[in-house]
Short mmCIF file of C-alpha atoms (C1' of nucleotides) in Angstrom, two decimals:
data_model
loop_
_atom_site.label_atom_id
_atom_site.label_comp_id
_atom_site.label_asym_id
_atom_site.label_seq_id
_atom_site.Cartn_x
_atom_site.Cartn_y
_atom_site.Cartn_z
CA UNK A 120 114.44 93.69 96.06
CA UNK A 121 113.57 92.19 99.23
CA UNK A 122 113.87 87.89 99.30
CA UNK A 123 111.46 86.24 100.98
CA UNK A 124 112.05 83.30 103.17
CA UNK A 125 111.72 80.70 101.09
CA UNK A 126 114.35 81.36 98.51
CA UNK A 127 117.05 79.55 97.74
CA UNK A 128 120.30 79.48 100.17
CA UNK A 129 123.14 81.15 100.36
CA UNK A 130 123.51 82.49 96.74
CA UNK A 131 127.46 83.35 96.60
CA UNK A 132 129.41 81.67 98.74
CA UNK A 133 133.21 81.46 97.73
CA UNK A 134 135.56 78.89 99.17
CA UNK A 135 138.37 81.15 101.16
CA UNK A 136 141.45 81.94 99.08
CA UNK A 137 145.16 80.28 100.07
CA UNK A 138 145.42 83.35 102.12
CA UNK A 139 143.67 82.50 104.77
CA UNK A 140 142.95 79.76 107.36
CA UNK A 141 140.84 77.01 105.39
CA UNK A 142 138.06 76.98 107.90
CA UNK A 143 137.35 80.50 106.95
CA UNK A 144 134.20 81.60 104.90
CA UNK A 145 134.11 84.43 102.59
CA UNK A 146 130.84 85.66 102.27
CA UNK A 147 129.29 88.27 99.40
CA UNK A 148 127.58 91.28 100.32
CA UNK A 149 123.66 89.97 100.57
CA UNK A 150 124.69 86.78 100.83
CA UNK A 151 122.91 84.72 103.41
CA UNK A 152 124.13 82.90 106.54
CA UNK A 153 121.03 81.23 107.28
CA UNK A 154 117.16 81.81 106.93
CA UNK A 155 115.08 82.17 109.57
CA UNK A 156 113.37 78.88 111.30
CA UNK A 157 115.99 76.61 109.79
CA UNK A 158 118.26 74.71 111.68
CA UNK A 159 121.65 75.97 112.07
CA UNK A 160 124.21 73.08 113.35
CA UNK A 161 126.93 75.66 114.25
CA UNK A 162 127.57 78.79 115.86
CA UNK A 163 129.93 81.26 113.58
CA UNK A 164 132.75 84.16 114.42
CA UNK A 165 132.28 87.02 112.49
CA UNK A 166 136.11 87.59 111.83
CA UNK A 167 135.56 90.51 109.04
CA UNK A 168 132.32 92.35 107.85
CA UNK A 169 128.99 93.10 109.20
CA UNK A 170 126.06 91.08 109.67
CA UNK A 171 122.63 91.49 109.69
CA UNK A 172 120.07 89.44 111.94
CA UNK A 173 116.30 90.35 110.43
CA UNK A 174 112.75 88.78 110.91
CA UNK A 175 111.47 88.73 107.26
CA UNK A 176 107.36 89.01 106.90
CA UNK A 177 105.17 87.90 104.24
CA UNK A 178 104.43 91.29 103.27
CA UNK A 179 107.62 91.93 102.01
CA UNK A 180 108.45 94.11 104.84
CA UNK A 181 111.41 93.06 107.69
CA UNK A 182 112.69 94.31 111.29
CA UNK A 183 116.16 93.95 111.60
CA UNK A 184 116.84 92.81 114.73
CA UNK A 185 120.88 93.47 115.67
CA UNK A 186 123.95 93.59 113.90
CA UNK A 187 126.82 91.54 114.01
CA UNK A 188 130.08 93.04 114.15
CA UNK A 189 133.75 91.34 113.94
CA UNK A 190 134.10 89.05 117.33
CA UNK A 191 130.92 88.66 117.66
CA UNK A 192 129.53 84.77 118.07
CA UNK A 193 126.59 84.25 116.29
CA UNK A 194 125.03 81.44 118.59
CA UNK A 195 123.52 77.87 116.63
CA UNK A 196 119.89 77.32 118.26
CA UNK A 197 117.35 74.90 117.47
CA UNK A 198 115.67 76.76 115.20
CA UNK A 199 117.12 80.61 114.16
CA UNK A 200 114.68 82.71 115.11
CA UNK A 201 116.18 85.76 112.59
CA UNK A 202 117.52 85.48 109.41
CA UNK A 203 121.08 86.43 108.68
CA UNK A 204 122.93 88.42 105.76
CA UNK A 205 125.91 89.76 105.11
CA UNK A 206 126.04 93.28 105.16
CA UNK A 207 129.16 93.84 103.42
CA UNK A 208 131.89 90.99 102.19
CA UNK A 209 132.25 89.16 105.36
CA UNK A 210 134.91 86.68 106.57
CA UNK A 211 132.87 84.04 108.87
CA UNK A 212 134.46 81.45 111.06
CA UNK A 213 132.80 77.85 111.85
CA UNK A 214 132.67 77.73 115.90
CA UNK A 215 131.71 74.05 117.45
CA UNK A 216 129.39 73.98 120.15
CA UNK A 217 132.96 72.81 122.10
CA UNK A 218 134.68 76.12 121.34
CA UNK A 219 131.30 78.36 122.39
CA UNK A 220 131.28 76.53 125.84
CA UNK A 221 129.89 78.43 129.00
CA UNK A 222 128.62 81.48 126.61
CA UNK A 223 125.27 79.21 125.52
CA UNK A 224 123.42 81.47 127.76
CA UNK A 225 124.97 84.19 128.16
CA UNK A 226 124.71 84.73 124.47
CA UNK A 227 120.97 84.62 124.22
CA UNK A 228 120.67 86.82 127.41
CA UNK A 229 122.56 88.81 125.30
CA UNK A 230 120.19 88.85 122.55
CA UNK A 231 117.38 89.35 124.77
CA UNK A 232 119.44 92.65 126.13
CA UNK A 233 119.97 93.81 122.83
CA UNK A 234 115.98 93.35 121.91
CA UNK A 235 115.05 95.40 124.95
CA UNK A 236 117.10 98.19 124.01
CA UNK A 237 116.29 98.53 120.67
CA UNK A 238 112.33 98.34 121.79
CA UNK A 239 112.98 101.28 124.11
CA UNK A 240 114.52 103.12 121.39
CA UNK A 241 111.43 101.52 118.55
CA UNK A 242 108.92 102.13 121.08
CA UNK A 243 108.72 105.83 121.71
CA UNK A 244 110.88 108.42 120.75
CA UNK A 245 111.28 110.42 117.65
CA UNK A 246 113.14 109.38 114.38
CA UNK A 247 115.94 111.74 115.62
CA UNK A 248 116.66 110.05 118.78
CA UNK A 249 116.49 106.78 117.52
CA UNK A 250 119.05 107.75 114.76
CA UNK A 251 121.24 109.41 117.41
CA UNK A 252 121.25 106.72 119.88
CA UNK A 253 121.97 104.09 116.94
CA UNK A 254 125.01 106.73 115.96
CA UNK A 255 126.25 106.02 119.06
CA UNK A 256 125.79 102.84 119.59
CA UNK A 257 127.91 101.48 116.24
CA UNK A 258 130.48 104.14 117.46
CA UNK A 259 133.17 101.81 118.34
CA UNK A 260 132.35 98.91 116.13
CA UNK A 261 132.83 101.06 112.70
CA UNK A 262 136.43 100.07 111.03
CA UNK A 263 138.40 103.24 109.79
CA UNK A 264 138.14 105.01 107.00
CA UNK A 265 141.97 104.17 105.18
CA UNK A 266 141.38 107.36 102.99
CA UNK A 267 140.68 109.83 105.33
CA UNK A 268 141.79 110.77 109.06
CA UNK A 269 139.37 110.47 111.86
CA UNK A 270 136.70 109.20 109.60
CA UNK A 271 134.96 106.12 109.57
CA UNK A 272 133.42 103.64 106.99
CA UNK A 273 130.01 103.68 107.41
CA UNK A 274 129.15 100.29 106.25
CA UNK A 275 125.45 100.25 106.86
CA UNK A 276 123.65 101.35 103.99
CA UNK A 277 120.51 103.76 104.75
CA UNK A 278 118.27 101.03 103.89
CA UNK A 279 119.15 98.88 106.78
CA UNK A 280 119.06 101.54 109.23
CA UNK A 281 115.42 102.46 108.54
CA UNK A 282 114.42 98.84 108.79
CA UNK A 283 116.32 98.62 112.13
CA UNK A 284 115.30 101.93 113.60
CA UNK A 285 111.61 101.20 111.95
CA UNK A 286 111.62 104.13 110.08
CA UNK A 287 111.66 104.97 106.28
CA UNK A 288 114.83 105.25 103.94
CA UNK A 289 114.05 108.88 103.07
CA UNK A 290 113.63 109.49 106.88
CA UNK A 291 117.14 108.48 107.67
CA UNK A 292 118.30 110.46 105.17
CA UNK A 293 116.81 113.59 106.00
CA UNK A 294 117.55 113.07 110.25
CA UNK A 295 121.10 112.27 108.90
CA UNK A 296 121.19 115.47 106.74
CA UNK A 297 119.97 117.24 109.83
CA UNK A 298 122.68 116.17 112.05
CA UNK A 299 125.57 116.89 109.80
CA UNK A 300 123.57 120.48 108.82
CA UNK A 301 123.90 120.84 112.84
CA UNK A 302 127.74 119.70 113.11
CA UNK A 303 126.78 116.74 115.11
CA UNK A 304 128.43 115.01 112.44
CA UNK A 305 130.23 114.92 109.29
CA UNK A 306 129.61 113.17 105.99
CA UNK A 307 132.23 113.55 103.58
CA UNK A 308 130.91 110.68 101.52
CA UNK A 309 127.69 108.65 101.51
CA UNK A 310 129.96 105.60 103.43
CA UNK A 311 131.72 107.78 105.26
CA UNK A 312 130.88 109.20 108.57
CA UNK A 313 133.01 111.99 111.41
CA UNK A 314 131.93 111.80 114.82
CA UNK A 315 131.92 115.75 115.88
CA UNK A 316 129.97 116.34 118.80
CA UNK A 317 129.29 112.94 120.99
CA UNK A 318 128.03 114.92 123.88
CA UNK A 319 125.39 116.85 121.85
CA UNK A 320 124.49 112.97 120.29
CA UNK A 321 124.33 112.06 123.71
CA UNK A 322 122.17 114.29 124.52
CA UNK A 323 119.20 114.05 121.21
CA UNK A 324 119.55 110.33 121.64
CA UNK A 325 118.08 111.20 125.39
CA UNK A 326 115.38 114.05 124.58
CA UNK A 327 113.12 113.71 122.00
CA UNK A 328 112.94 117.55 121.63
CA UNK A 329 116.18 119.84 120.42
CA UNK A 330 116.59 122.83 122.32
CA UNK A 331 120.00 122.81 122.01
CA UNK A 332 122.52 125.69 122.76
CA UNK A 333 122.70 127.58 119.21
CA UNK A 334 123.12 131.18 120.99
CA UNK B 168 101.61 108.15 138.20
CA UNK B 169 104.56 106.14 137.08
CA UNK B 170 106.84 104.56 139.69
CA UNK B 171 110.37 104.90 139.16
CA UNK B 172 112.93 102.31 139.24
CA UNK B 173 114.72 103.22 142.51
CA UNK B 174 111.06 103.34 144.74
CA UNK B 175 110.55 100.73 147.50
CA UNK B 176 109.73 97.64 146.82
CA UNK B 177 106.96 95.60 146.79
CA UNK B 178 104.20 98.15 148.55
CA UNK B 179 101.37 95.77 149.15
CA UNK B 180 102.41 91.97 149.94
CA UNK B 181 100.13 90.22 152.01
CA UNK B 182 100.40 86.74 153.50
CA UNK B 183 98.06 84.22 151.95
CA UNK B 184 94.71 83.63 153.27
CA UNK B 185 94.11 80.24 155.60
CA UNK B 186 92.76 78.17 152.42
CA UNK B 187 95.70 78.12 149.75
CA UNK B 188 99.00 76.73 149.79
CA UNK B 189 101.60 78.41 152.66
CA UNK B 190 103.35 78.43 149.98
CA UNK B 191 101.33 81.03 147.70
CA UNK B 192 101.44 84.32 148.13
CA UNK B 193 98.81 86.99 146.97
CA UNK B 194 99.88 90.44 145.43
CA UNK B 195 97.49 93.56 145.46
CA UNK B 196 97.08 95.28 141.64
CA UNK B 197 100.40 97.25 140.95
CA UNK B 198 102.29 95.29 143.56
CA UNK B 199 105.98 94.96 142.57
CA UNK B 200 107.33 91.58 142.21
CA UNK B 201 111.04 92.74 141.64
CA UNK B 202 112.58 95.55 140.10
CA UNK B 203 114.79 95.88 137.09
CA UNK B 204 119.00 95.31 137.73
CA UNK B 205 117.84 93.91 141.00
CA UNK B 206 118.96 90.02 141.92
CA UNK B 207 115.92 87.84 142.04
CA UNK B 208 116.93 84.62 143.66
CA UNK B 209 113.74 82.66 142.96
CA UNK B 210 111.63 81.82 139.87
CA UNK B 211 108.19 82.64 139.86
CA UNK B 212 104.71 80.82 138.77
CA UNK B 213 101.40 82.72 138.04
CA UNK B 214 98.55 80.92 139.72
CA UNK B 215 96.24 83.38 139.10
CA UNK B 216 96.18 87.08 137.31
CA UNK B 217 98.36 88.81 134.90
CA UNK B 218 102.01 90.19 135.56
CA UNK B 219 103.80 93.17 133.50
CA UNK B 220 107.11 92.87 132.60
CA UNK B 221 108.15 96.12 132.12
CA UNK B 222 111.43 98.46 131.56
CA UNK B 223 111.56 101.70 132.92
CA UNK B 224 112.96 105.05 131.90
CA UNK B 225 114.33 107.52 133.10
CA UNK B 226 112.09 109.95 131.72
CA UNK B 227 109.31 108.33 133.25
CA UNK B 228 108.54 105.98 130.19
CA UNK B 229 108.26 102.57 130.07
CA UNK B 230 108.28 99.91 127.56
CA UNK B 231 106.11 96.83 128.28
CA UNK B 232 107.84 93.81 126.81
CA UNK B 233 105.58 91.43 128.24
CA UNK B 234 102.48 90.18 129.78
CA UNK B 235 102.57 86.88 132.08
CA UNK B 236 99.66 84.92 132.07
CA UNK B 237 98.37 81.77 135.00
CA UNK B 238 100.62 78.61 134.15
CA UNK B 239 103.82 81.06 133.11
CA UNK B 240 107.45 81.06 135.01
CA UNK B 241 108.73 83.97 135.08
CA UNK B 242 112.92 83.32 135.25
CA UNK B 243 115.33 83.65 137.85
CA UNK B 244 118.13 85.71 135.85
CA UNK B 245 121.41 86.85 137.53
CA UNK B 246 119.97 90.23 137.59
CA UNK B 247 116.27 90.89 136.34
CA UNK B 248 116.54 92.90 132.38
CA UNK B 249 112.57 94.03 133.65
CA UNK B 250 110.50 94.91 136.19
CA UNK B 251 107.83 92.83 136.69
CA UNK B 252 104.61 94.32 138.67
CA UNK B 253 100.75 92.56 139.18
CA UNK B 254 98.54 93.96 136.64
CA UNK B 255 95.33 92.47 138.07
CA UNK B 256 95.59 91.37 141.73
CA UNK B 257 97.37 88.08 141.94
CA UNK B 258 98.26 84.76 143.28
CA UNK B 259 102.21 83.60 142.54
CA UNK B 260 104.16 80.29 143.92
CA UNK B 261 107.77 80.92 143.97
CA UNK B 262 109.55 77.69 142.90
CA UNK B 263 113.11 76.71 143.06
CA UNK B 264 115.73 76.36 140.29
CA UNK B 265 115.14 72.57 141.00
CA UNK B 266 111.54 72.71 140.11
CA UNK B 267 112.57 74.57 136.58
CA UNK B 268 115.55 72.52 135.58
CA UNK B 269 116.00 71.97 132.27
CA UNK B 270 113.64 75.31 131.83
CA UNK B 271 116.74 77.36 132.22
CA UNK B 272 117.77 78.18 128.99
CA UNK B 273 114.54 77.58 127.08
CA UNK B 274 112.88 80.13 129.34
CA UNK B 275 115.29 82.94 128.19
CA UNK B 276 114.80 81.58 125.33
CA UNK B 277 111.02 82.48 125.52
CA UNK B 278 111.36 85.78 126.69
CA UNK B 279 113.62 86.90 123.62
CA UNK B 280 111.22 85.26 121.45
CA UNK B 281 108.22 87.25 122.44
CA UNK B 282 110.85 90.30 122.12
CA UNK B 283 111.15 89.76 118.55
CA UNK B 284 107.56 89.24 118.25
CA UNK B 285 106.70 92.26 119.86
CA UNK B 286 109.84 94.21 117.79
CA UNK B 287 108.48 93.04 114.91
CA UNK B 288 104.64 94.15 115.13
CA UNK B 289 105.86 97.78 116.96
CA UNK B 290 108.44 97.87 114.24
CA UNK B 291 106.51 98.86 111.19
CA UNK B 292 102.91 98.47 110.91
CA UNK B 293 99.93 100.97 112.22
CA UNK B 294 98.58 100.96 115.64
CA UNK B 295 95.35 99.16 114.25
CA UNK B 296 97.50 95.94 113.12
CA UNK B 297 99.58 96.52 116.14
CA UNK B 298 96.17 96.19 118.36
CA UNK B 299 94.67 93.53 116.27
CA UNK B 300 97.55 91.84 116.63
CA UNK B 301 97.71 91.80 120.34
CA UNK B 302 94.22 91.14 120.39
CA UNK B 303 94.64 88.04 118.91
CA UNK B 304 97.96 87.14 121.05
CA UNK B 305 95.71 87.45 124.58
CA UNK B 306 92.74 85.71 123.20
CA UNK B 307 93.21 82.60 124.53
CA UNK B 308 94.60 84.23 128.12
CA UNK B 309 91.70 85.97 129.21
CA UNK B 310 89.57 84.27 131.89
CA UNK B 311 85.99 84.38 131.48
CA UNK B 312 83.61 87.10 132.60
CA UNK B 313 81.16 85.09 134.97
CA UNK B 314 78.18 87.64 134.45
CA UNK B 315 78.10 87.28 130.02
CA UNK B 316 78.29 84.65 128.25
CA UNK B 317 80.74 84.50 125.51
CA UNK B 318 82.51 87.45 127.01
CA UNK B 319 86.23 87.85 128.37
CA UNK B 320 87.48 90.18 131.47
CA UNK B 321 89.73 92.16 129.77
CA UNK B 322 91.74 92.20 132.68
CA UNK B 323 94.98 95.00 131.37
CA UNK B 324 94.08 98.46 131.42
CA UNK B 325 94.69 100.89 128.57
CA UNK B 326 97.43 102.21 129.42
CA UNK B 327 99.36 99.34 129.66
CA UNK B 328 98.16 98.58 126.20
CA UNK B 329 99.19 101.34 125.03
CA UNK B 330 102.47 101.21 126.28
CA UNK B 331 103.09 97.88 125.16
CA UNK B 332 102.05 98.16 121.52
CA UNK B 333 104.51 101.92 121.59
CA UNK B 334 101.26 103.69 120.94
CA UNK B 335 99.43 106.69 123.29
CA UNK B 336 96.52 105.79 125.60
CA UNK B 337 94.21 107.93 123.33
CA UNK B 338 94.92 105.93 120.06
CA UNK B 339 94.67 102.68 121.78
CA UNK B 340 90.93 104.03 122.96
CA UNK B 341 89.95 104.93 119.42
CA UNK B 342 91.77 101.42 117.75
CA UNK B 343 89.39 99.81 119.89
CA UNK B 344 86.32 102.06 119.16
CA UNK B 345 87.21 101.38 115.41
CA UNK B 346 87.12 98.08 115.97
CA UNK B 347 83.69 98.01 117.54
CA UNK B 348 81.90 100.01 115.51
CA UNK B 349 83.17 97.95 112.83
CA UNK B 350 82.17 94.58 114.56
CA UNK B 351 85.22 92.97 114.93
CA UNK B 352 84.61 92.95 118.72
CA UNK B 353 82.22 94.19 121.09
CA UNK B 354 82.80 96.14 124.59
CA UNK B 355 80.02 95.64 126.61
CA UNK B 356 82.02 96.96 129.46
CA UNK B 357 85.44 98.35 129.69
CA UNK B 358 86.93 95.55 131.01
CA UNK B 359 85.08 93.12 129.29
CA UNK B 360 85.38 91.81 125.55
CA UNK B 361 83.80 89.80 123.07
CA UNK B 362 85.80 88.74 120.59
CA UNK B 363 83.14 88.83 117.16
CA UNK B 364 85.12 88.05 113.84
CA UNK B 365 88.55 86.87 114.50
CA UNK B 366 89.10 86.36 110.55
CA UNK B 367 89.21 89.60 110.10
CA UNK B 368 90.80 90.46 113.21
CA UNK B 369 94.15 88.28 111.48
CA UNK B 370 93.37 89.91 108.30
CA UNK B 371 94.00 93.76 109.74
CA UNK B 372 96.80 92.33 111.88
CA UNK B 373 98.45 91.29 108.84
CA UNK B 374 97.97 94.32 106.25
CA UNK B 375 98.38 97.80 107.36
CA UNK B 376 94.93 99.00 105.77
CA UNK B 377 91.21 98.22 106.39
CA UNK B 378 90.26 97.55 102.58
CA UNK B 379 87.47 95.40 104.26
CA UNK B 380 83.86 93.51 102.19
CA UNK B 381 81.44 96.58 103.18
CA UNK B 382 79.35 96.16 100.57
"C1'" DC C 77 77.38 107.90 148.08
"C1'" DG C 78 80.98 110.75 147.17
"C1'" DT C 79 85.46 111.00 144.98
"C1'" DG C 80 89.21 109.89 142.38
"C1'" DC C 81 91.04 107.10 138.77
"C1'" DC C 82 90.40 105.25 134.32
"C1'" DA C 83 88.36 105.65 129.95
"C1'" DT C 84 86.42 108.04 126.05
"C1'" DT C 85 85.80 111.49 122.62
"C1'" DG C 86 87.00 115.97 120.12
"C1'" DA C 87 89.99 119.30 117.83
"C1'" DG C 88 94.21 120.92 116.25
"C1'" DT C 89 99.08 120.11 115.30
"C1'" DC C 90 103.10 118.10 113.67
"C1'" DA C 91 106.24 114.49 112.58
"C1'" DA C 92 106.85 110.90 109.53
"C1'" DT C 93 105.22 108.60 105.42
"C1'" DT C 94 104.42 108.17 100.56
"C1'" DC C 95 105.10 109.32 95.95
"C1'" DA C 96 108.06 111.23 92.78
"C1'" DA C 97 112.02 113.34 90.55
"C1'" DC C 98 116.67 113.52 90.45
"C1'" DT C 99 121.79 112.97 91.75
"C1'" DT C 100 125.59 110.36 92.73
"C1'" DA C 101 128.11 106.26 93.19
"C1'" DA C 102 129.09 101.61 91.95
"C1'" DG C 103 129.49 97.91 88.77
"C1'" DT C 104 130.03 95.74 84.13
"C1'" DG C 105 131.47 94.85 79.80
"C1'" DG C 106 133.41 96.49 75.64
"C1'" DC D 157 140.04 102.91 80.96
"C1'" DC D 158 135.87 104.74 79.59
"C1'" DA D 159 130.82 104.55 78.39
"C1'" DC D 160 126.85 102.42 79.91
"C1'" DT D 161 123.65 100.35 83.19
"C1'" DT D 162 121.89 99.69 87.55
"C1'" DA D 163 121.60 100.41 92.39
"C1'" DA D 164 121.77 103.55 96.29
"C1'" DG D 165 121.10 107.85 98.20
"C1'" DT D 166 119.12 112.48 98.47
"C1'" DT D 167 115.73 116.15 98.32
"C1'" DG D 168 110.88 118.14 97.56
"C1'" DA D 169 105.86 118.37 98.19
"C1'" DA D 170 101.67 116.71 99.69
"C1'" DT D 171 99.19 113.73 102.78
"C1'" DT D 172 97.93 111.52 106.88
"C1'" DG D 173 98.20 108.94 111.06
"C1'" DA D 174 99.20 109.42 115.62
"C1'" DC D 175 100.12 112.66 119.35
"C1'" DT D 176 99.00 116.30 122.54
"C1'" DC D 177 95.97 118.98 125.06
"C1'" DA D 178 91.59 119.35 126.94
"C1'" DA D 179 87.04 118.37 128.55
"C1'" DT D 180 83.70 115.08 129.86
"C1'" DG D 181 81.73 110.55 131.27
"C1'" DG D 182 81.39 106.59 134.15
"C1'" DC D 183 82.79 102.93 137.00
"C1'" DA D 184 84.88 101.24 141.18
"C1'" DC D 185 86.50 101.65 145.54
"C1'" DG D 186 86.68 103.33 149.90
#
DNA sequence: CGTGCCATTGAGTCAATTCAACTTAAGTGG
DNA sequence: CCACTTAAGTTGAATTGACTCAATGGCACG
């Protein structure tokens, strides 16, 4: 299921319909920007979708590294250090090195911000923690859900959040399970998610124990 | 035990002795070079001995996300993502942003590199790859122990081991007992090591399970 | 030459993994 | 539009690797 880092590029890549601005790229879920340790000539706008950026390994195994979320600048470097996918159908947007400008470092500090965190988050805590503090950190970057009110599409699947949390599918499940069983919050469909308590989040993405108020 | 990110800084700083550079100064073990969210207006060399870049918790955790070794700049950043403090005692040149120059943005660059590297072996794999793995990454660091031949000072304590590979002092003791009485290395002192077969040191770095030519 | 910090080893516990069965949703083509 | 096929998600049960707690050993530093 996994590809390794040698296979072949970008395996459905659709020229944009009349619809839309002609620079834009319509991407396939899976589909891949770029592979790791290639060169990458220019930096792109995620404009719709969600992208992955993961270190594949040899062993089959990967750490995904961040997610890309619309308005987000992927920056071009010498050589990627990640590979990146589309999570679901994206809509990418070519950025010259022009357009980028003054964000050349910010954007890697950036990156190097986002590594820390998710280390401190890796690096100690329990699986429930980790899966609360990633709740809350796609919070605001999950589109609505068009079919029902106050819900939002959870366009992650499971599989990705174990490899970014390092954790296993069937763990993410069950913490998930947990949190709705709780009333933390609500999963009215497998891509759907309700946000019901972000204090009580707040607080299991701090603690690594429970205790919470159930009196 | 663990110092907390609002503490005074730098608690031993001494001025440098007669015969080295004005210009050099020496830090005591555990000395604080700067603290994390603090403004650091210089950039730092290592002369001599090993610095710990290190972000702190609230909960009195840390995550090491670096080690510093003699020859290695540490950044000037608009504000510091890490606190960096002397693991062994210590001899540092500060050097200007004139001195770096081009450095700038390859130097981030470096740090988020080693962040991925680091994401990647804490992601998945068992605390004996993890330590293997590390093993192999401060090989070519350590300085020689002047009283053994063929023998490295294994100059960072446990703990800091342990907190850089995400893994509890304890386990990090018995990786490394495993690993002697298997012959991979030998401890002739606690803070010396002898690195014996570094094949198979890369071979358990790589694959999560021993599965090693006893017979 | 104590004395305190760091390191080591043991035992028991528990959280997370693996393996496996099964359910549900999503595609696909007739 | 429906049956079929495949992928994704969920739950259970057993196993184990790493953690915690605890006690001891030893080196280094004052």
């Amino acid at each position: 299921m996994l590809q390794i880092a040698t296979a072949s590029h970008s395996l459905l890549e659709e020229r944009s319909p009349s619809a839309r601005d002609i620079r834009h790229r319509v991407l396939a879920r899976n589909a891949v920007l770029f592979w790791q340790d290639e060169r990458q000539p220019q930096a792109i706008e995620i404009v719709e979708g969600t992208v992955r950026a993961a270190r594949l390994w040899s062993d089959g195994s990967r750490q995904i590294l961040a997610f890309f979320w619309p308005g987000d600048i992927i920056q071009a470097a010498a050589l990627q250090r990640y590979t990146a996918e589309a999570v679901t159908r994206c809509v990418l947007r070519p950025r010259s090195h022009e357009d980028v400008g003054t964000f050349e470092s910010s954007g890697t500090d950036q990156a190097l911000q986002a590594s820390i965190c998710l280390l401190a988050a890796t690096g100690k805590k329990s699986a429930t923690s980790r899966m609360a503090w990633f709740l809350l950190q796609i919070y605001e970057h999950l589109p609505q859900d068009p079919r029902r009110a106050h819900a939002l599409r959870f366009t992650i699947p499971r599989n990705d959040v174990a490899d970014y949390l390092g954790m296993s599918m069937e763990t993410a499940c069950r913490t998930l399970a947990a949190f709705r069983a709780r009333g933390l919050i609500d999963l009215p469909t497998r891509k759907t998610i309700c946000y019901r308590d972000m204090a009580q989040l707040a607080r299991v993405a701090q603690s690594p124990k429970w205790e919470d108020a159930e009196a």
